[in-house]
Amino acid sequence: MERTERLRRRRSLDFFMGFAFAALGVFVALEGVKALGDEYLKTVPTVTNPGVTTLVIGSLLALSGLSIGVIGLLGSGKPFAVAAEAIPEVMRTKGFRKGLVVIAEIAVYFFVLWNNAPFVVSTPIFLVGMMLTFKAGSWWKILIIAAVTTALTYYIFAMLAVVPLPSEFIWERLARAGK
Amino acid sequence: MDFATIMGQVFASLTPQLILVIGAGVFIGLVVGALPGLTTTMGIALLTGITFKFGGNLAVALLLGLYVGGVSGGCLSAILLGIPGTPASAATSLDGFPLASQGKGAQAIYLARTASVIGTFIGIFALALFTPILTKLSLQFTSVEFFVLGLFGVLISGTMSGQDIPVKGWMAGIFGLCVGMIGTDELTAYNRFTFGSPELLGGVPFIPIMIGFFGIPQVVDALSSDQETIVAKLDHSRLKLRELTTRLGNVVRSGLIGVGIGIIPGVGEDVAAWTAYGVAKKSSKRPEEFGKGSYDGIIASETANNACIGGALVPLLSLGIPGSPPAAVLLGALLIHGVRPGPMLQFESPAFMAQNIAWLLVATLFMWVFSIFIAKPMQKILQVKNAILMPIVAVLCAVGAFTLDLRFLDIILVFVAGIVGLAFSKGKYPPAPLVLGIILGPFVDTNFRRGMLANDGNPMVFLTRPISLVLVLATVALILAQLGVFRGLRSLFAKKAAATP
């Protein structure tokens, strides 16, 4: 891709991210204003009111977001048109699809497996799944790597550093809570 | 007690058993620092429990060894994987990982370690010779200076790590400050941005954010690229001594910055590393190399964060005020073992300061020797297939975050930070200022309001106190330099001079 086209696309992204941060900054600043008028802080001197720094930092975020948004607008010319052209193109690339698969597998490990199964079960499942998806090698090699990694991590963190890593299935936890 | 007696006690304390214990502490520290999520502070806290069975000297020596090893170990994962093991090594990852990607991981580790050793020596030197002066200086810092210094740290990190337009770095830092404000306000107990969640009352912990921000984008990028390994071919050439000797100015300057920041209570190794990195970039003849694999960048951050150790011990031992978070935990450990740091220490245990210096020297030498042995084997990690290495990194990200508070919320935070980190990396927003902003957010916020309250709400106090004024001027100069104002003025003057007959 040409350098100028790449820059135009980055500026288009700057436009969207800049205004998103500006909006976030406005939200933070408004929270600051809310704190300044809050009943709970009525007796607190204005200079120590947490609303002061919230307002200042929120305004700075809004201002810097706005600057980036404007730079994006000027640099890309038509940010919406550039985005409409770039997004489908990026989504068709192999790298983007692979990235989505990685994020999905990590999400399954973090949100589904981690809290609902013992560490020594969830981790090898995730490692084997991930390594199979990305063709890390033969199945026996993958199994050995997954087992050794899990055992070593468990030994360092759970046994040496005495960190209580998850050790029960969700139904065991629910049954315990029911009792 | 005279000098000869003190030195006699110091050498008598250096028994083979004690030297071995220091070595073990350094080794544990290197492992703890290298693993994302396990911080030096946590390592000292965990080991303090184990040291109950030891005698006072052995326990303190072990913990000091861990302190030195932990601060240095963080750079291993920063260089090899681009994931800082500790916040102190975030600046190191900017140049360390690009060097590792060029196959120069071992050289980067050697250089970082040697810089760390020199940095620690500078810190020890300061501890030995200038404790009374430095203690006086550290007492000059009030809320006003703390606020300006915190803001300076965030802005300098934003300025130095910006890859596209400077305002992106600042915005990342300001966004970090906003995230740092989440939770119950320290001064008024007012809840900000907690959305009714009791888990957010204590604020957002920065370790899961740091792990997610640096780690998850690395995993996604590596696995979605066609590259099979991080580096195709390792560069086995030896690092020339010239690479260090030609940069001695940078080494000394960064060491002094590290000591200076270390003596200031509450400001830690991370700010020291960023400030030294920033100053090195500004004074370099090749600033464009920073962020792409500059030896100067690694030297600056590693010298400064290790020099900070000696600096942080100055107020700890002489005033009983810790100079950094790990020093704060060390203070607790010292108290448990019957050592009461503070002005009375030199009367109660006259040899203690000298012993500490000797133990730090031994720890530093251990760290250097270990690094010689581990650099080359560790570099081989870079040739492990991404399909094998990256899932393991993802597991370490989860375990590292969970280890902190044993909360599922921290795992969620890693994921959210990872997604934001990916957006930041696509938009060329630097991740480091955000992390520093989160760390320093409550510090900046509280000290600003304390400073204002102590001075009847007069904002001019930030300009009338000498140290604060210097920091304000440095911050303004930094912003103006980044915006190209000085360059513009220089060319304007040059044009005027040329036009004058």
XYZ file of C-alpha atoms in Angstrom:
680
model
C 0.000 0.000 0.000
C 1.224 3.451 -0.797
C 2.627 5.500 2.093
C 0.222 8.392 1.580
C -2.755 6.026 1.485
C -1.578 4.346 4.695
C -1.269 7.755 6.355
C -4.730 8.786 5.086
C -6.204 5.639 6.666
C -4.389 6.259 9.939
C -5.687 9.811 10.036
C -9.202 8.509 9.408
C -8.766 6.217 12.439
C -7.392 9.221 14.362
C -10.580 11.100 13.530
C -12.789 8.397 15.071
C -10.558 7.617 18.054
C -9.901 11.307 18.714
C -13.583 12.156 18.909
C -14.285 9.041 20.985
C -11.658 10.186 23.508
C -13.028 13.730 23.381
C -16.475 12.356 24.264
C -14.940 10.360 27.105
C -13.160 13.493 28.288
C -16.456 15.417 28.313
C -18.024 12.616 30.372
C -15.137 12.755 32.883
C -15.328 16.561 33.077
C -19.094 16.404 33.665
C -18.489 13.938 36.517
C -16.125 16.553 37.933
C -18.824 19.217 37.726
C -21.237 16.781 39.400
C -18.759 16.200 42.249
C -18.310 19.958 42.721
C -22.027 20.310 43.392
C -22.469 17.068 45.323
C -24.254 17.249 48.688
C -21.804 14.748 50.202
C -18.898 17.107 49.547
C -20.691 20.240 50.728
C -18.441 20.725 53.742
C -15.222 20.047 51.804
C -13.282 23.166 50.684
C -13.446 23.640 46.912
C -9.697 23.131 46.424
C -9.808 19.670 47.985
C -12.995 18.648 46.170
C -12.139 15.672 43.935
C -14.257 17.348 41.266
C -11.467 19.895 40.678
C -8.915 17.415 39.330
C -11.624 15.350 37.640
C -12.792 18.454 35.788
C -9.246 19.547 34.849
C -8.078 16.110 33.688
C -11.368 15.417 31.886
C -11.093 18.749 30.063
C -7.488 17.986 29.101
C -8.564 14.594 27.739
C -11.396 16.210 25.782
C -9.023 18.841 24.424
C -6.335 16.396 23.353
C -8.952 14.049 21.872
C -10.420 16.957 19.959
C -6.957 17.932 18.634
C -6.369 14.390 17.399
C -9.849 14.323 15.862
C -9.189 17.570 13.998
C -5.751 16.356 12.833
C -7.502 13.193 11.632
C -10.163 15.193 9.803
C -7.620 17.422 8.082
C -5.249 14.561 7.291
C -7.765 12.139 5.832
C -10.020 14.619 4.044
C -13.111 12.408 4.150
C -12.777 10.159 7.199
C -16.091 8.349 6.694
C -15.389 7.535 3.037
C -11.847 6.365 3.861
C -13.196 4.137 6.645
C -15.943 2.706 4.412
C -13.280 1.741 1.901
C -10.680 0.457 4.384
C -12.813 -1.583 6.819
C -14.102 -4.250 4.342
C -10.618 -4.503 2.870
C -9.006 -5.103 6.279
C -11.712 -7.606 7.255
C -10.910 -9.697 4.195
C -7.246 -10.106 5.145
C -5.943 -13.382 6.592
C -4.185 -11.545 9.428
C -7.435 -9.946 10.636
C -9.279 -13.284 10.650
C -6.407 -14.962 12.510
C -6.414 -12.104 15.025
C -10.137 -12.590 15.658
C -9.585 -16.313 16.286
C -6.802 -15.511 18.817
C -9.030 -12.998 20.647
C -11.941 -15.485 20.682
C -9.775 -18.289 22.096
C -8.308 -16.001 24.765
C -11.847 -14.824 25.637
C -12.984 -18.445 26.071
C -10.002 -19.162 28.371
C -10.410 -15.988 30.413
C -14.199 -15.810 30.693
C -15.393 -19.414 30.438
C -12.611 -21.773 31.460
C -10.682 -19.788 34.103
C -13.492 -19.281 36.584
C -15.334 -22.535 35.949
C -12.658 -25.223 35.972
C -9.517 -26.004 37.957
C -6.336 -24.393 36.627
C -4.816 -27.800 35.851
C -7.795 -28.570 33.584
C -8.542 -25.194 31.956
C -4.945 -24.349 31.056
C -4.030 -27.524 29.129
C -7.377 -27.314 27.273
C -6.584 -23.738 26.226
C -2.974 -24.493 25.319
C -3.847 -27.576 23.263
C -6.701 -25.751 21.506
C -4.557 -22.734 20.697
C -1.559 -24.759 19.536
C -3.738 -27.021 17.364
C -5.421 -23.990 15.755
C -2.092 -22.436 14.868
C -0.424 -25.729 13.901
C 2.358 -25.734 16.481
C 3.469 -29.283 15.609
C 2.490 -32.909 16.014
C -0.275 -33.764 18.537
C 2.074 -35.576 20.971
C 4.440 -32.605 21.015
C 1.516 -30.266 21.724
C 0.292 -32.507 24.541
C 3.729 -32.649 26.165
C 4.228 -28.857 25.916
C 0.760 -28.208 27.371
C 1.325 -30.632 30.259
C 4.821 -29.342 31.092
C 3.754 -25.659 30.895
C 0.758 -26.263 33.145
C 2.794 -28.240 35.669
C 5.609 -25.690 35.769
C 3.273 -22.686 36.076
C 1.305 -24.471 38.790
C 4.492 -25.343 40.672
C 5.905 -21.770 40.543
C 2.720 -19.895 41.331
C 0.607 -22.290 43.399
C 3.308 -24.142 45.304
C 6.267 -21.766 45.558
C 4.439 -18.413 45.590
C 1.443 -19.968 47.455
C -1.135 -18.430 45.102
C -4.458 -20.302 45.345
C -5.124 -20.823 41.635
C -8.663 -21.998 40.719
C -9.036 -25.581 41.943
C -12.678 -26.576 41.523
C -15.313 -26.952 38.853
C -18.254 -24.553 38.845
C -20.674 -27.260 40.047
C -18.414 -28.008 43.030
C -18.360 -24.313 43.924
C -22.124 -23.987 43.517
C -22.698 -27.070 45.662
C -20.414 -25.623 48.359
C -22.262 -22.301 48.214
C -25.612 -24.170 48.442
C -24.541 -25.852 51.665
C 32.194 3.449 67.095
C 35.125 4.221 64.761
C 35.375 3.508 61.027
C 37.780 0.544 61.451
C 35.431 -1.187 63.893
C 32.472 -0.671 61.578
C 34.390 -2.073 58.591
C 35.520 -4.993 60.731
C 31.880 -5.772 61.538
C 30.937 -5.475 57.863
C 33.583 -7.957 56.725
C 32.785 -10.268 59.601
C 29.142 -10.278 58.484
C 30.103 -11.413 54.972
C 30.145 -15.111 55.788
C 29.918 -17.717 52.987
C 26.384 -18.507 54.189
C 25.354 -14.851 53.892
C 26.920 -14.511 50.431
C 25.016 -17.607 49.277
C 21.782 -16.204 50.696
C 22.328 -12.924 48.803
C 22.930 -14.942 45.607
C 19.706 -16.874 46.200
C 17.836 -13.599 46.750
C 19.166 -12.142 43.493
C 18.238 -15.312 41.592
C 14.690 -15.352 43.023
C 14.429 -11.641 42.241
C 15.478 -12.197 38.627
C 12.791 -14.894 38.228
C 10.132 -12.798 39.999
C 10.976 -9.703 37.948
C 10.986 -11.618 34.678
C 7.523 -13.124 35.193
C 4.741 -10.714 34.238
C 2.561 -10.018 37.255
C 5.078 -10.914 39.929
C 6.528 -7.587 41.030
C 9.564 -6.907 43.206
C 7.215 -5.491 45.854
C 5.214 -8.716 45.865
C 8.384 -10.821 45.883
C 9.721 -9.034 48.985
C 6.329 -9.337 50.672
C 6.119 -13.074 49.935
C 9.676 -13.794 51.008
C 9.319 -11.797 54.229
C 7.003 -14.541 55.488
C 9.623 -17.179 54.744
C 12.414 -15.176 56.406
C 10.717 -15.369 59.822
C 12.831 -18.455 60.517
C 16.091 -16.716 59.585
C 18.248 -14.468 61.720
C 17.970 -10.710 61.164
C 21.102 -10.356 58.990
C 20.329 -13.305 56.734
C 16.743 -12.156 56.245
C 17.671 -8.565 55.370
C 20.460 -9.745 53.016
C 18.059 -12.109 51.225
C 15.469 -9.362 50.793
C 18.039 -6.842 49.567
C 19.278 -9.409 47.041
C 15.703 -9.927 45.877
C 15.205 -6.174 45.564
C 18.262 -5.820 43.295
C 17.415 -8.948 41.270
C 13.733 -8.044 40.945
C 14.309 -4.555 39.559
C 16.789 -6.028 37.055
C 14.768 -9.143 36.169
C 11.928 -7.074 34.751
C 14.037 -6.230 31.747
C 14.346 -9.875 30.631
C 10.706 -10.225 29.546
C 10.714 -6.583 28.376
C 13.568 -7.332 25.976
C 12.658 -10.852 24.902
C 8.855 -10.629 24.691
C 8.114 -6.902 24.714
C 6.151 -7.397 27.970
C 7.723 -5.505 30.891
C 8.042 -7.797 33.908
C 7.753 -4.747 36.151
C 6.597 -1.136 35.494
C 10.237 -0.087 35.965
C 11.233 -1.887 32.773
C 8.473 -0.471 30.537
C 10.916 2.066 29.069
C 13.444 -0.726 28.423
C 10.930 -2.619 26.276
C 10.746 0.314 23.820
C 14.248 -0.415 22.536
C 14.908 -3.861 23.975
C 12.227 -5.703 22.018
C 13.150 -4.112 18.644
C 16.768 -5.169 19.315
C 15.632 -8.706 20.190
C 13.550 -8.783 16.991
C 16.747 -7.988 15.091
C 18.357 -11.071 16.692
C 20.335 -9.013 19.188
C 18.487 -10.158 22.321
C 21.620 -11.400 24.098
C 23.511 -8.182 23.365
C 20.563 -6.163 24.662
C 20.472 -8.250 27.856
C 24.250 -7.908 28.398
C 24.044 -4.175 27.906
C 20.975 -3.811 30.122
C 22.602 -5.887 32.866
C 25.892 -4.006 32.716
C 24.004 -0.715 32.800
C 22.018 -2.053 35.776
C 25.245 -2.955 37.591
C 26.721 0.505 37.001
C 23.404 2.072 38.025
C 23.342 0.080 41.253
C 26.953 1.111 41.966
C 26.049 4.774 41.447
C 23.123 4.295 43.845
C 25.339 2.593 46.424
C 27.949 5.340 46.055
C 25.253 7.936 46.733
C 24.004 5.931 49.702
C 27.501 5.689 51.168
C 28.660 9.243 50.667
C 25.744 11.613 50.415
C 23.085 10.278 52.769
C 22.968 13.398 55.005
C 22.801 15.834 52.034
C 20.323 13.717 50.093
C 18.152 13.313 53.143
C 17.955 17.096 53.516
C 17.068 17.417 49.828
C 14.352 14.776 50.056
C 12.779 16.713 52.925
C 12.380 19.739 50.624
C 9.712 17.847 48.679
C 6.161 18.720 49.628
C 2.828 17.961 47.940
C 3.491 20.807 45.491
C 6.712 19.192 44.191
C 5.189 15.696 44.261
C 2.328 16.864 42.032
C 4.595 18.572 39.499
C 7.011 15.633 39.483
C 4.185 13.130 38.898
C 2.791 15.212 36.052
C 6.301 15.614 34.639
C 6.751 11.814 34.668
C 3.526 11.181 32.778
C 4.169 13.918 30.199
C 7.782 12.916 29.617
C 6.737 9.317 29.080
C 4.070 10.505 26.617
C 6.565 12.688 24.812
C 9.282 10.076 24.570
C 7.231 7.096 23.527
C 5.058 8.856 20.936
C 5.396 7.160 17.539
C 3.192 9.421 15.456
C 2.040 12.870 16.599
C 3.179 14.042 20.092
C -0.338 14.769 21.325
C -1.112 11.029 21.129
C 1.465 10.291 23.847
C 0.105 13.028 26.092
C -3.441 11.904 25.500
C -2.516 8.338 26.458
C -0.988 9.697 29.693
C -4.040 11.852 30.465
C -6.325 8.876 29.760
C -4.189 6.903 32.241
C -4.659 9.660 34.841
C -8.437 9.387 34.302
C -8.341 5.604 34.824
C -6.172 6.189 37.908
C -8.960 8.306 39.422
C -11.392 5.369 39.516
C -12.250 4.355 43.080
C -12.641 5.992 46.466
C -10.899 9.340 46.809
C -8.159 9.214 49.438
C -8.898 12.676 50.865
C -12.688 12.800 50.958
C -13.826 9.140 50.583
C -15.921 10.203 47.563
C -16.476 7.444 44.985
C -15.539 8.266 41.400
C -16.446 6.173 38.330
C -17.199 3.055 40.373
C -20.678 2.613 38.818
C -21.878 1.019 42.056
C -19.334 -1.806 41.857
C -17.757 -2.587 45.255
C -14.765 -4.184 43.482
C -13.858 -0.837 41.920
C -13.860 1.042 45.241
C -10.178 0.260 45.737
C -9.336 1.588 42.269
C -8.041 -0.069 39.130
C -4.875 -2.084 39.769
C -2.167 -1.208 37.270
C -0.510 -4.624 37.009
C -3.401 -6.341 35.139
C -3.703 -3.268 32.924
C 0.031 -3.346 32.189
C -0.019 -7.075 31.465
C -3.050 -6.782 29.196
C -1.854 -3.666 27.453
C 1.568 -5.019 26.571
C 0.910 -8.770 26.522
C -2.360 -9.368 24.652
C -1.518 -7.203 21.579
C 1.822 -9.042 21.404
C 0.063 -12.426 21.371
C -2.517 -11.316 18.778
C 0.035 -9.624 16.525
C 2.496 -12.533 16.629
C -0.139 -15.175 15.874
C -1.878 -13.199 13.154
C 1.348 -12.504 11.278
C 2.912 -14.943 8.821
C 6.189 -14.895 10.740
C 6.818 -18.255 12.394
C 9.119 -17.011 15.160
C 9.867 -13.589 16.693
C 13.303 -13.658 15.124
C 14.468 -15.800 12.195
C 18.204 -15.683 12.887
C 20.062 -14.809 16.062
C 22.977 -12.429 15.899
C 25.843 -14.160 17.723
C 28.306 -11.279 17.445
C 29.820 -10.102 20.719
C 28.831 -6.831 22.243
C 31.795 -4.482 22.028
C 32.952 -2.672 25.164
C 33.006 0.456 22.982
C 29.177 0.429 22.942
C 29.312 1.256 26.641
C 32.475 3.356 26.922
C 31.271 5.776 24.239
C 28.085 6.272 26.239
C 29.576 6.963 29.647
C 27.994 10.419 29.762
C 24.566 8.835 29.361
C 25.390 6.232 32.046
C 26.490 8.795 34.649
C 23.625 11.197 33.874
C 21.002 8.436 34.042
C 22.512 7.132 37.272
C 22.284 10.563 38.877
C 18.675 10.941 37.687
C 17.903 7.520 39.215
C 19.445 8.481 42.571
C 17.700 11.863 42.530
C 14.283 10.351 41.891
C 14.935 7.443 44.257
C 15.411 9.732 47.257
C 12.006 11.329 46.699
C 9.559 9.348 48.819
C 6.777 7.616 46.900
C 8.177 8.084 43.398
C 9.658 4.845 42.175
C 11.912 3.206 39.615
C 9.409 3.624 36.770
C 9.507 7.440 36.839
C 13.314 7.307 37.122
C 13.578 5.096 34.040
C 11.239 7.281 31.982
C 12.889 10.529 32.991
C 16.369 9.204 32.176
C 15.084 7.785 28.878
C 13.555 11.133 27.991
C 16.666 13.108 28.849
C 18.843 10.626 26.909
C 16.640 10.979 23.833
C 16.643 14.747 24.022
C 20.420 14.954 24.374
C 21.226 12.241 21.822
C 22.758 12.999 18.444
C 20.581 10.218 16.995
C 17.168 10.651 18.643
C 15.470 9.004 15.645
C 16.996 5.645 16.703
C 15.070 5.667 20.001
C 12.186 3.220 19.947
C 13.758 1.251 17.096
C 16.532 -0.497 19.031
C 18.765 2.181 20.507
C 21.503 1.088 22.926
C 21.292 4.548 24.516
C 17.618 3.988 25.383
C 18.341 0.693 27.166
C 21.339 2.138 29.009
C 19.357 5.161 30.202
C 16.357 3.278 31.575
C 18.291 0.375 33.122
C 20.969 2.558 34.741
C 18.326 4.867 36.201
C 15.958 2.227 37.566
C 18.783 0.421 39.351
C 20.414 3.616 40.633
C 17.004 4.324 42.138
C 17.549 1.402 44.567
C 20.398 3.158 46.385
C 18.475 6.422 46.203
C 15.337 4.857 47.680
C 17.339 3.389 50.551
C 18.624 6.849 51.573
C 15.347 8.151 53.064
C 14.431 4.614 54.167
C 17.498 4.107 56.323
C 18.031 7.666 57.496
C 14.433 8.843 57.984
C 12.405 5.642 57.977
C 10.526 6.921 54.894
C 10.576 4.532 51.928
C 11.595 6.027 48.579
C 9.728 3.504 46.419
C 7.000 0.812 46.749
C 9.464 -2.109 47.154
C 11.365 -0.036 49.732
C 8.069 0.404 51.606
C 7.629 -3.367 51.896
C 11.305 -3.688 52.821
C 10.670 -1.237 55.666
C 7.987 -3.571 57.019
C 10.363 -6.526 56.741
C 13.125 -4.612 58.553
C 10.771 -3.751 61.407
C 9.750 -7.417 61.713
C 13.412 -8.341 62.057
C 14.035 -5.781 64.770
C 15.748 -3.103 62.675
C 14.221 0.336 63.165
C 15.228 2.544 60.204
C 15.295 6.232 60.996
C 17.521 8.908 62.545
C 18.321 6.644 65.512
C 19.621 3.801 63.336
C 23.196 5.082 63.320
C 23.226 5.053 67.133
C 21.352 1.770 67.656
C 23.202 -0.225 64.934
C 26.159 1.840 63.669
C 27.356 -0.883 61.276
C 23.966 -1.478 59.658
C 24.325 1.151 56.916
C 27.830 -0.074 55.988
C 26.613 -3.684 56.037
C 23.759 -2.778 53.691
C 26.204 -1.186 51.300
C 28.421 -4.284 51.339
C 25.435 -6.592 50.781
C 24.185 -4.437 47.913
C 27.640 -4.639 46.315
C 27.630 -8.436 46.570
C 24.072 -8.578 45.181
C 25.077 -6.401 42.243
C 28.003 -8.651 41.395
C 25.762 -11.720 41.570
C 23.285 -10.061 39.244
C 25.987 -9.378 36.676
C 27.409 -12.910 36.830
C 23.945 -14.458 36.483
C 23.222 -12.265 33.463
C 26.354 -13.505 31.687
C 25.144 -17.081 32.053
C 21.477 -16.589 31.232
C 21.576 -14.107 28.331
C 22.411 -16.546 25.527
C 20.174 -19.443 26.609
C 17.282 -17.051 27.238
C 17.700 -15.511 23.804
C 16.719 -18.882 22.331
C 13.138 -18.144 23.490
C 12.952 -15.856 20.477
C 13.362 -18.824 18.157
C 10.510 -20.808 19.687
C 7.585 -21.005 17.289
C 5.010 -18.260 17.886
C 2.303 -20.937 17.874
C 3.951 -22.467 20.973
C 5.310 -19.376 22.743
C 2.295 -17.066 22.462
C -0.318 -19.373 24.065
C 2.117 -19.762 26.987
C 2.427 -15.961 27.178
C -1.392 -15.713 27.274
C -1.481 -18.165 30.208
C 1.200 -16.130 32.035
C -0.859 -12.976 31.453
C -3.871 -14.561 33.165
C -1.914 -16.107 36.044
C 0.160 -12.956 36.579
C -2.944 -10.772 36.869
C -4.833 -13.224 39.084
C -1.873 -13.571 41.457
C -2.239 -9.968 42.648
C -5.586 -9.990 44.441
C -6.993 -13.418 43.517
C -9.921 -11.691 41.794
C -11.640 -12.735 38.585
C -12.091 -9.004 37.889
C -8.356 -8.726 37.198
C -8.610 -11.346 34.440
C -11.427 -9.294 32.883
C -9.233 -6.199 33.186
C -6.392 -7.952 31.327
C -8.751 -8.753 28.465
C -10.278 -5.259 28.310
C -6.828 -3.651 28.525
C -5.684 -6.003 25.782
C -8.463 -4.899 23.442
C -7.788 -1.224 24.232
C -4.081 -1.970 23.752
C -4.776 -3.404 20.301
C -6.748 -0.280 19.374
C -3.875 1.840 20.728
C -1.312 -0.120 18.717
C -3.366 0.175 15.476
C -3.826 3.914 16.072
C -0.120 4.344 16.983
C -0.862 5.478 20.543
C 2.004 4.559 22.911
C 0.911 2.201 25.735
C 3.552 3.195 28.317
C 2.181 6.673 29.261
C -1.219 5.131 29.931
C 0.272 2.658 32.394
C 2.349 5.369 34.078
C -0.743 7.593 34.204
C -2.681 4.855 36.011
C 0.178 4.333 38.487
C 0.646 8.037 39.180
C -3.027 9.097 38.841
C -3.963 8.989 42.545
C -0.518 10.425 43.475
C -0.911 13.436 41.139
C -4.551 13.988 42.106
C -4.066 13.833 45.880
C -0.874 15.900 45.950
C -2.362 18.627 43.765
C -5.240 19.121 46.177
C -3.036 18.777 49.277
C -0.658 21.383 47.842
C -3.517 23.750 47.079
C -5.081 23.264 50.520
C -1.789 23.897 52.302
C -1.363 27.145 50.362
C -4.882 28.563 50.745
C -5.884 27.555 47.218
C -3.216 29.755 45.624
C -2.093 28.103 42.329
C 0.961 30.424 42.168
C 2.617 28.145 44.743
C 3.604 25.850 41.878
C 5.738 28.671 40.474
C 7.133 30.202 43.643
C 8.814 27.139 45.180
C 12.256 26.624 43.558
C 12.147 22.851 42.917
C 8.583 23.063 41.652
C 9.466 25.983 39.378
C 12.372 24.046 37.841
C 10.087 21.067 37.196
C 7.343 23.280 35.728
C 9.869 24.960 33.420
C 11.270 21.567 32.376
C 7.752 20.300 31.617
C 6.868 23.395 29.575
C 10.202 23.226 27.718
C 9.567 19.575 26.961
C 6.126 20.273 25.528
C 7.381 23.221 23.466
C 10.346 21.196 22.174
C 8.057 18.370 21.117
C 5.807 20.815 19.289
C 8.863 22.056 17.397
C 8.688 25.576 18.839
C 12.447 25.751 19.528
C 13.261 24.395 16.061
C 10.968 27.020 14.535
C 12.555 29.801 16.596
C 16.051 28.634 15.635
C 15.251 28.691 11.924
C 13.539 32.084 12.340
C 16.662 33.536 13.966
C 18.860 31.917 11.321
C 16.734 33.500 8.563
C 16.884 36.900 10.264
C 20.648 36.603 10.671
C 21.002 35.673 6.995
C 18.802 38.601 5.927
C 20.847 41.107 7.973
C 23.604 42.551 5.752
